[in-house]
Amino acid sequence: MSKTKHTSETPATHWLRQQKIAFGEHPYDYVDHGGAREAARQLDVPLHQVAKTLIMEDELGRPLVVLMHGDCEVSTKNLARQIGAKKITPCTPDTAQRNSGYQVGGTSPFATRKRMPVWVEKTLLDYDTVYLNGGRRGYLISVASGVLTGALGGKPVQAALRDGD
């Protein structure tokens, strides 16, 4: 159940409107280190259907975006192998913010500061709708999963590790 709050435009929502892509808005009360789990709990949506937006980099420092289920981690070895990189590592929070233009905890894959390749965990595409950050802390948006590979240009990968694997 979404709370009725006024939400101001973000670069992500501006880009989605420019592209004429329908999206739902789902504000929630941001909790430090709550992540996708806390957002899913507050919004009463399945955690596996919430995509976290991760900014990572390859061995040459080239940034990339990974969209992963909220209840999974990224196998950086599997991801590197699938995308032809030698090594993938998470960016530091400062580097992630510099590359994306978004504050960590509010990173959206849409309208990032730098153009980066986007990699989407393949099984996210099994859902008709996915929830992901809309460009600020405490604000998820919902979009048709096809937007991730269509307008966003994401490429499917299989790099998920379930929490506890």
Coordinates of N, CA and C in Angstrom, one line a residue:
M1 N 0.8 -1.2 0.0 CA 0.0 0.0 0.0 C 0.9 1.2 0.0
S2 N 0.8 2.1 -1.0 CA 1.6 3.3 -1.1 C 1.0 4.4 -0.3
K3 N 1.9 5.1 0.3 CA 1.5 6.3 1.0 C 1.3 7.4 0.0
T4 N 0.4 8.3 0.3 CA 0.2 9.4 -0.6 C 1.1 10.6 -0.2
K5 N 2.1 10.7 -0.9 CA 3.1 11.8 -0.6 C 3.4 12.5 -1.9
H6 N 3.7 13.8 -1.8 CA 4.1 14.5 -3.0 C 5.6 14.0 -3.3
T7 N 5.8 13.7 -4.5 CA 7.2 13.3 -4.9 C 7.7 14.2 -6.0
S8 N 8.8 14.9 -5.8 CA 9.3 15.8 -6.8 C 10.0 15.0 -7.9
E9 N 10.2 15.6 -9.0 CA 10.8 15.0 -10.1 C 12.3 14.6 -9.8
T10 N 12.8 13.5 -10.3 CA 14.2 13.1 -10.3 C 14.7 13.0 -11.7
P11 N 16.0 13.0 -11.9 CA 16.4 12.7 -13.3 C 15.8 11.4 -13.9
A12 N 15.7 10.4 -13.1 CA 15.1 9.2 -13.5 C 13.6 9.3 -14.0
T13 N 12.8 10.0 -13.2 CA 11.4 10.1 -13.6 C 11.3 11.1 -14.7
H14 N 12.1 12.1 -14.8 CA 12.1 13.0 -16.0 C 12.4 12.2 -17.2
W15 N 13.4 11.4 -17.2 CA 13.8 10.6 -18.4 C 12.7 9.6 -18.8
L16 N 12.1 9.0 -17.8 CA 11.0 8.1 -18.1 C 9.8 8.8 -18.7
R17 N 9.5 10.0 -18.2 CA 8.4 10.8 -18.8 C 8.8 11.2 -20.3
Q18 N 10.0 11.6 -20.5 CA 10.5 12.0 -21.8 C 10.3 10.8 -22.8
Q19 N 10.6 9.6 -22.3 CA 10.5 8.4 -23.1 C 9.1 7.9 -23.3
K20 N 8.2 8.5 -22.5 CA 6.8 8.1 -22.5 C 6.6 6.7 -22.0
I21 N 7.3 6.4 -20.9 CA 7.3 5.1 -20.3 C 6.5 5.2 -19.0
A22 N 5.4 4.4 -18.9 CA 4.6 4.4 -17.7 C 5.3 3.9 -16.5
F23 N 5.1 4.5 -15.4 CA 5.7 4.0 -14.1 C 4.8 4.4 -13.0
G24 N 4.9 3.6 -11.9 CA 4.2 3.8 -10.7 C 5.2 4.4 -9.7
E25 N 4.7 5.2 -8.7 CA 5.5 5.8 -7.7 C 5.2 5.2 -6.4
H26 N 6.2 4.9 -5.6 CA 6.0 4.2 -4.3 C 7.0 4.8 -3.3
P27 N 6.6 5.9 -2.7 CA 7.5 6.4 -1.6 C 7.3 5.6 -0.3
Y28 N 8.4 5.6 0.4 CA 8.4 4.8 1.7 C 9.4 5.6 2.6
D29 N 9.3 5.2 3.9 CA 10.2 5.9 4.9 C 11.6 5.3 4.8
Y30 N 12.6 6.0 4.3 CA 13.9 5.5 4.2 C 14.5 5.2 5.6
V31 N 15.2 4.0 5.6 CA 15.9 3.6 6.8 C 17.4 3.3 6.4
D32 N 18.3 4.0 7.1 CA 19.7 3.7 6.8 C 20.0 2.2 6.8
H33 N 20.7 1.7 5.8 CA 21.1 0.3 5.7 C 19.9 -0.6 5.6
G34 N 18.7 -0.1 5.3 CA 17.5 -1.0 5.2 C 17.4 -1.6 3.8
G35 N 17.9 -0.9 2.8 CA 18.0 -1.4 1.5 C 16.6 -1.9 0.9
A36 N 16.8 -2.8 -0.1 CA 15.6 -3.3 -0.8 C 14.7 -4.1 0.2
R37 N 15.3 -4.7 1.2 CA 14.5 -5.5 2.2 C 13.5 -4.6 2.9
E38 N 14.0 -3.4 3.4 CA 13.1 -2.5 4.1 C 12.1 -1.9 3.2
A39 N 12.4 -1.5 2.0 CA 11.5 -1.0 1.0 C 10.4 -2.0 0.7
A40 N 10.8 -3.2 0.4 CA 9.8 -4.3 0.1 C 8.8 -4.5 1.3
R41 N 9.4 -4.5 2.5 CA 8.6 -4.7 3.7 C 7.5 -3.6 3.8
Q42 N 8.0 -2.3 3.7 CA 7.1 -1.2 3.9 C 6.0 -1.1 2.8
L43 N 6.4 -1.5 1.6 CA 5.5 -1.4 0.4 C 4.7 -2.6 0.2
D44 N 5.0 -3.7 1.0 CA 4.3 -5.0 0.9 C 4.4 -5.5 -0.5
V45 N 5.6 -5.6 -1.0 CA 5.9 -6.2 -2.3 C 6.9 -7.3 -2.1
P46 N 6.9 -8.3 -2.9 CA 7.9 -9.4 -2.8 C 9.4 -8.9 -3.0
L47 N 10.2 -9.2 -2.0 CA 11.6 -8.7 -2.1 C 12.3 -9.2 -3.4
H48 N 12.0 -10.4 -3.9 CA 12.6 -10.9 -5.1 C 12.2 -10.1 -6.3
Q49 N 11.1 -9.3 -6.2 CA 10.6 -8.5 -7.3 C 11.2 -7.1 -7.3
V50 N 11.9 -6.8 -6.2 CA 12.5 -5.4 -6.1 C 14.0 -5.6 -6.6
A51 N 14.3 -4.7 -7.5 CA 15.7 -4.8 -8.1 C 16.6 -3.7 -7.4
K52 N 17.7 -4.1 -6.9 CA 18.7 -3.1 -6.4 C 19.6 -2.7 -7.5
T53 N 19.9 -1.5 -7.6 CA 20.8 -0.9 -8.6 C 22.2 -0.8 -8.0
L54 N 23.1 -1.6 -8.6 CA 24.5 -1.6 -8.1 C 25.5 -1.0 -9.1
I55 N 26.3 -0.2 -8.7 CA 27.3 0.4 -9.6 C 28.6 -0.3 -9.3
M56 N 29.2 -1.0 -10.3 CA 30.4 -1.8 -10.2 C 31.4 -1.3 -11.2
E57 N 32.6 -1.9 -11.2 CA 33.5 -1.5 -12.2 C 34.4 -2.8 -12.6
D58 N 34.9 -2.7 -13.8 CA 35.8 -3.8 -14.3 C 37.2 -3.6 -13.9
E59 N 38.1 -4.4 -14.3 CA 39.5 -4.3 -13.9 C 40.2 -3.1 -14.4
L60 N 39.6 -2.4 -15.4 CA 40.2 -1.2 -15.9 C 39.5 0.0 -15.3
G61 N 38.6 -0.2 -14.4 CA 37.9 0.9 -13.7 C 36.8 1.5 -14.5
R62 N 36.3 0.7 -15.5 CA 35.2 1.1 -16.3 C 33.9 0.8 -15.5
P63 N 33.0 1.8 -15.3 CA 31.8 1.5 -14.5 C 30.7 0.8 -15.3
L64 N 29.9 0.1 -14.5 CA 28.8 -0.6 -15.1 C 27.7 -0.7 -14.1
V65 N 26.4 -0.9 -14.5 CA 25.3 -1.0 -13.7 C 24.8 -2.5 -13.7
V66 N 24.5 -3.0 -12.5 CA 24.0 -4.3 -12.3 C 22.6 -4.2 -11.6
L67 N 21.6 -4.7 -12.2 CA 20.3 -4.8 -11.5 C 20.1 -6.2 -11.0
M68 N 19.9 -6.3 -9.7 CA 19.9 -7.6 -9.0 C 18.7 -7.7 -8.1
H69 N 18.1 -8.9 -8.0 CA 17.0 -9.1 -7.0 C 17.4 -8.6 -5.6
G70 N 16.5 -8.1 -4.9 CA 16.7 -7.5 -3.6 C 17.2 -8.5 -2.6
D71 N 16.9 -9.8 -2.8 CA 17.3 -10.8 -1.9 C 18.4 -11.7 -2.4
C72 N 19.2 -11.2 -3.3 CA 20.3 -11.9 -3.9 C 21.6 -11.0 -3.9
E73 N 22.7 -11.6 -4.0 CA 24.0 -11.0 -4.1 C 24.5 -11.2 -5.6
V74 N 25.4 -10.5 -6.0 CA 26.0 -10.7 -7.3 C 27.3 -11.5 -7.2
S75 N 27.3 -12.6 -8.0 CA 28.5 -13.4 -8.1 C 29.4 -12.6 -9.1
T76 N 30.4 -11.9 -8.6 CA 31.2 -11.1 -9.5 C 32.0 -11.9 -10.5
K77 N 32.4 -13.1 -10.0 CA 33.1 -14.1 -10.9 C 32.2 -14.5 -12.1
N78 N 31.0 -14.9 -11.8 CA 30.1 -15.3 -12.9 C 29.8 -14.1 -13.8
L79 N 29.6 -12.9 -13.2 CA 29.3 -11.7 -14.0 C 30.5 -11.4 -14.9
A80 N 31.7 -11.4 -14.4 CA 32.9 -11.1 -15.2 C 33.0 -12.1 -16.4
R81 N 32.8 -13.3 -16.1 CA 32.9 -14.3 -17.1 C 31.9 -14.1 -18.2
Q82 N 30.7 -13.7 -17.9 CA 29.6 -13.6 -18.9 C 29.8 -12.3 -19.7
I83 N 30.4 -11.3 -19.1 CA 30.5 -10.0 -19.9 C 31.9 -9.8 -20.5
G84 N 32.8 -10.8 -20.3 CA 34.1 -10.7 -21.0 C 35.1 -9.8 -20.2
A85 N 34.9 -9.7 -18.9 CA 35.8 -8.9 -18.1 C 36.7 -9.9 -17.3
K86 N 37.9 -9.4 -16.9 CA 38.7 -10.3 -16.0 C 38.3 -10.2 -14.6
K87 N 37.8 -9.1 -14.2 CA 37.4 -8.9 -12.8 C 36.3 -7.8 -12.7
I88 N 35.4 -8.0 -11.8 CA 34.3 -7.0 -11.5 C 34.3 -6.8 -9.9
T89 N 34.3 -5.6 -9.5 CA 34.3 -5.2 -8.1 C 33.2 -4.1 -7.9
P90 N 32.6 -4.1 -6.7 CA 31.7 -2.9 -6.4 C 32.5 -1.6 -6.4
C91 N 31.9 -0.6 -6.8 CA 32.6 0.8 -6.6 C 32.5 1.2 -5.2
T92 N 33.4 2.1 -4.8 CA 33.2 2.7 -3.5 C 32.0 3.6 -3.6
P93 N 31.4 4.0 -2.4 CA 30.2 4.9 -2.5 C 30.5 6.2 -3.2
D94 N 31.7 6.8 -3.0 CA 32.0 8.0 -3.7 C 32.1 7.9 -5.2
T95 N 32.7 6.8 -5.6 CA 32.9 6.5 -7.1 C 31.5 6.2 -7.7
A96 N 30.7 5.4 -6.9 CA 29.3 5.1 -7.4 C 28.5 6.4 -7.6
Q97 N 28.6 7.3 -6.7 CA 27.9 8.5 -6.8 C 28.4 9.4 -7.9
R98 N 29.7 9.4 -8.1 CA 30.3 10.2 -9.2 C 29.9 9.7 -10.5
N99 N 29.8 8.3 -10.7 CA 29.4 7.7 -11.9 C 27.9 7.8 -12.2
S100 N 27.1 7.6 -11.2 CA 25.7 7.6 -11.4 C 25.0 8.9 -11.3
G101 N 25.6 9.8 -10.4 CA 24.9 11.1 -10.2 C 23.9 11.0 -9.1
Y102 N 23.7 9.8 -8.5 CA 22.8 9.6 -7.4 C 23.5 9.3 -6.1
Q103 N 22.8 9.6 -5.0 CA 23.3 9.3 -3.7 C 23.1 7.8 -3.5
V104 N 24.1 7.2 -2.9 CA 24.0 5.7 -2.6 C 22.8 5.5 -1.7
G105 N 22.0 4.5 -2.0 CA 20.7 4.3 -1.3 C 19.6 4.9 -2.1
G106 N 19.9 5.7 -3.1 CA 18.9 6.3 -4.0 C 19.2 6.2 -5.5
T107 N 20.1 5.2 -5.8 CA 20.6 5.1 -7.2 C 19.6 4.4 -8.1
S108 N 19.3 5.1 -9.2 CA 18.4 4.6 -10.2 C 19.3 4.2 -11.4
P109 N 18.8 3.2 -12.2 CA 19.6 2.9 -13.5 C 19.2 3.9 -14.6
F110 N 18.2 4.7 -14.4 CA 17.7 5.6 -15.4 C 18.4 7.0 -15.3
A111 N 18.9 7.5 -16.4 CA 19.4 8.9 -16.4 C 20.6 9.0 -15.5
T112 N 21.6 8.1 -15.6 CA 22.8 8.2 -14.8 C 23.7 9.3 -15.4
R113 N 24.5 9.8 -14.6 CA 25.4 10.9 -15.0 C 26.3 10.4 -16.2
K114 N 27.0 9.2 -16.0 CA 27.8 8.7 -17.1 C 27.0 7.6 -17.7
R115 N 27.2 7.4 -19.0 CA 26.6 6.3 -19.7 C 27.3 5.1 -19.4
M116 N 26.6 4.1 -18.9 CA 27.3 2.8 -18.5 C 26.5 1.7 -19.0
P117 N 27.2 0.6 -19.3 CA 26.4 -0.6 -19.7 C 25.6 -1.1 -18.5
V118 N 24.4 -1.6 -18.8 CA 23.5 -2.1 -17.8 C 23.3 -3.6 -18.0
W119 N 23.5 -4.4 -16.9 CA 23.4 -5.8 -16.9 C 22.2 -6.1 -15.9
V120 N 21.3 -6.9 -16.4 CA 20.0 -7.2 -15.7 C 20.0 -8.7 -15.3
E121 N 19.9 -9.1 -14.1 CA 19.7 -10.5 -13.7 C 18.5 -11.0 -14.5
K122 N 18.8 -12.1 -15.2 CA 17.8 -12.6 -16.2 C 16.4 -12.9 -15.5
T123 N 16.4 -13.4 -14.3 CA 15.1 -13.8 -13.7 C 14.3 -12.6 -13.3
L124 N 14.9 -11.4 -13.2 CA 14.0 -10.2 -13.0 C 13.0 -10.1 -14.1
L125 N 13.4 -10.5 -15.3 CA 12.6 -10.3 -16.5 C 11.4 -11.3 -16.5
D126 N 11.4 -12.2 -15.5 CA 10.2 -13.1 -15.4 C 9.0 -12.4 -14.9
Y127 N 9.2 -11.3 -14.2 CA 8.1 -10.5 -13.6 C 7.5 -9.6 -14.7
D128 N 6.2 -9.4 -14.6 CA 5.6 -8.4 -15.5 C 6.1 -7.0 -15.1
T129 N 6.2 -6.8 -13.8 CA 6.5 -5.5 -13.2 C 7.7 -5.7 -12.2
V130 N 8.6 -4.7 -12.2 CA 9.7 -4.7 -11.2 C 9.7 -3.4 -10.5
Y131 N 10.2 -3.4 -9.3 CA 10.3 -2.2 -8.5 C 11.8 -1.9 -8.4
L132 N 12.1 -0.6 -8.6 CA 13.5 -0.2 -8.4 C 13.6 1.2 -8.0
N133 N 14.8 1.7 -7.6 CA 14.9 3.0 -7.1 C 14.6 4.1 -8.2
G134 N 13.8 5.1 -7.7 CA 13.4 6.2 -8.6 C 14.3 7.4 -8.6
G135 N 15.5 7.3 -7.9 CA 16.4 8.4 -8.0 C 16.6 9.2 -6.7
R136 N 16.0 8.7 -5.6 CA 16.2 9.3 -4.3 C 15.9 8.2 -3.2
R137 N 16.5 8.4 -2.1 CA 16.3 7.5 -1.0 C 14.8 7.6 -0.6
G138 N 14.2 6.4 -0.3 CA 12.8 6.4 0.1 C 11.8 6.5 -1.0
Y139 N 12.2 6.1 -2.2 CA 11.4 6.3 -3.4 C 11.6 5.2 -4.4
L140 N 10.7 4.2 -4.5 CA 10.8 3.2 -5.5 C 9.8 3.6 -6.6
I141 N 10.1 3.1 -7.8 CA 9.2 3.2 -8.9 C 8.9 1.8 -9.4
S142 N 7.8 1.6 -10.1 CA 7.5 0.3 -10.7 C 7.4 0.5 -12.2
V143 N 8.0 -0.4 -13.0 CA 8.0 -0.3 -14.4 C 7.8 -1.8 -15.0
A144 N 7.3 -1.8 -16.2 CA 7.3 -3.1 -16.8 C 8.7 -3.7 -17.0
S145 N 8.9 -4.9 -16.7 CA 10.2 -5.5 -16.8 C 10.9 -5.3 -18.2
G146 N 10.1 -5.3 -19.2 CA 10.6 -5.1 -20.6 C 11.3 -3.8 -20.8
V147 N 11.0 -2.8 -19.9 CA 11.7 -1.5 -20.0 C 13.2 -1.7 -19.8
L148 N 13.6 -2.6 -18.9 CA 15.0 -2.8 -18.5 C 15.8 -3.3 -19.7
T149 N 15.3 -4.1 -20.6 CA 16.1 -4.5 -21.7 C 15.7 -3.7 -23.0
G150 N 14.6 -3.0 -23.0 CA 14.1 -2.2 -24.1 C 14.8 -0.8 -24.0
A151 N 14.0 0.1 -23.5 CA 14.4 1.5 -23.4 C 15.8 1.7 -22.7
L152 N 16.0 0.9 -21.6 CA 17.2 1.1 -20.8 C 18.4 0.4 -21.5
G153 N 18.1 -0.6 -22.3 CA 19.2 -1.3 -23.1 C 20.0 -2.3 -22.2
G154 N 19.4 -2.8 -21.1 CA 20.1 -3.8 -20.3 C 20.2 -5.1 -21.0
K155 N 21.3 -5.8 -20.7 CA 21.5 -7.1 -21.2 C 21.4 -8.2 -20.1
P156 N 20.6 -9.2 -20.4 CA 20.4 -10.3 -19.3 C 21.7 -11.0 -19.0
V157 N 21.9 -11.3 -17.7 CA 23.0 -12.2 -17.2 C 22.4 -13.1 -16.2
Q158 N 23.2 -14.1 -15.8 CA 22.9 -15.0 -14.7 C 24.0 -14.9 -13.7
A159 N 23.9 -14.1 -12.7 CA 24.9 -13.9 -11.7 C 24.4 -13.8 -10.3
A160 N 23.2 -14.3 -10.1 CA 22.6 -14.2 -8.8 C 23.0 -15.3 -7.8
L161 N 23.3 -14.8 -6.6 CA 23.5 -15.7 -5.5 C 22.5 -15.4 -4.5
R162 N 21.7 -16.3 -4.1 CA 20.6 -16.1 -3.1 C 21.3 -15.8 -1.7
D163 N 20.8 -14.9 -1.0 CA 21.3 -14.6 0.4 C 21.5 -16.0 1.1
G164 N 22.7 -16.2 1.6 CA 23.0 -17.4 2.3 C 23.6 -18.5 1.4
D165 N 23.7 -18.3 0.1 CA 24.3 -19.3 -0.8 C 25.8 -19.3 -0.6

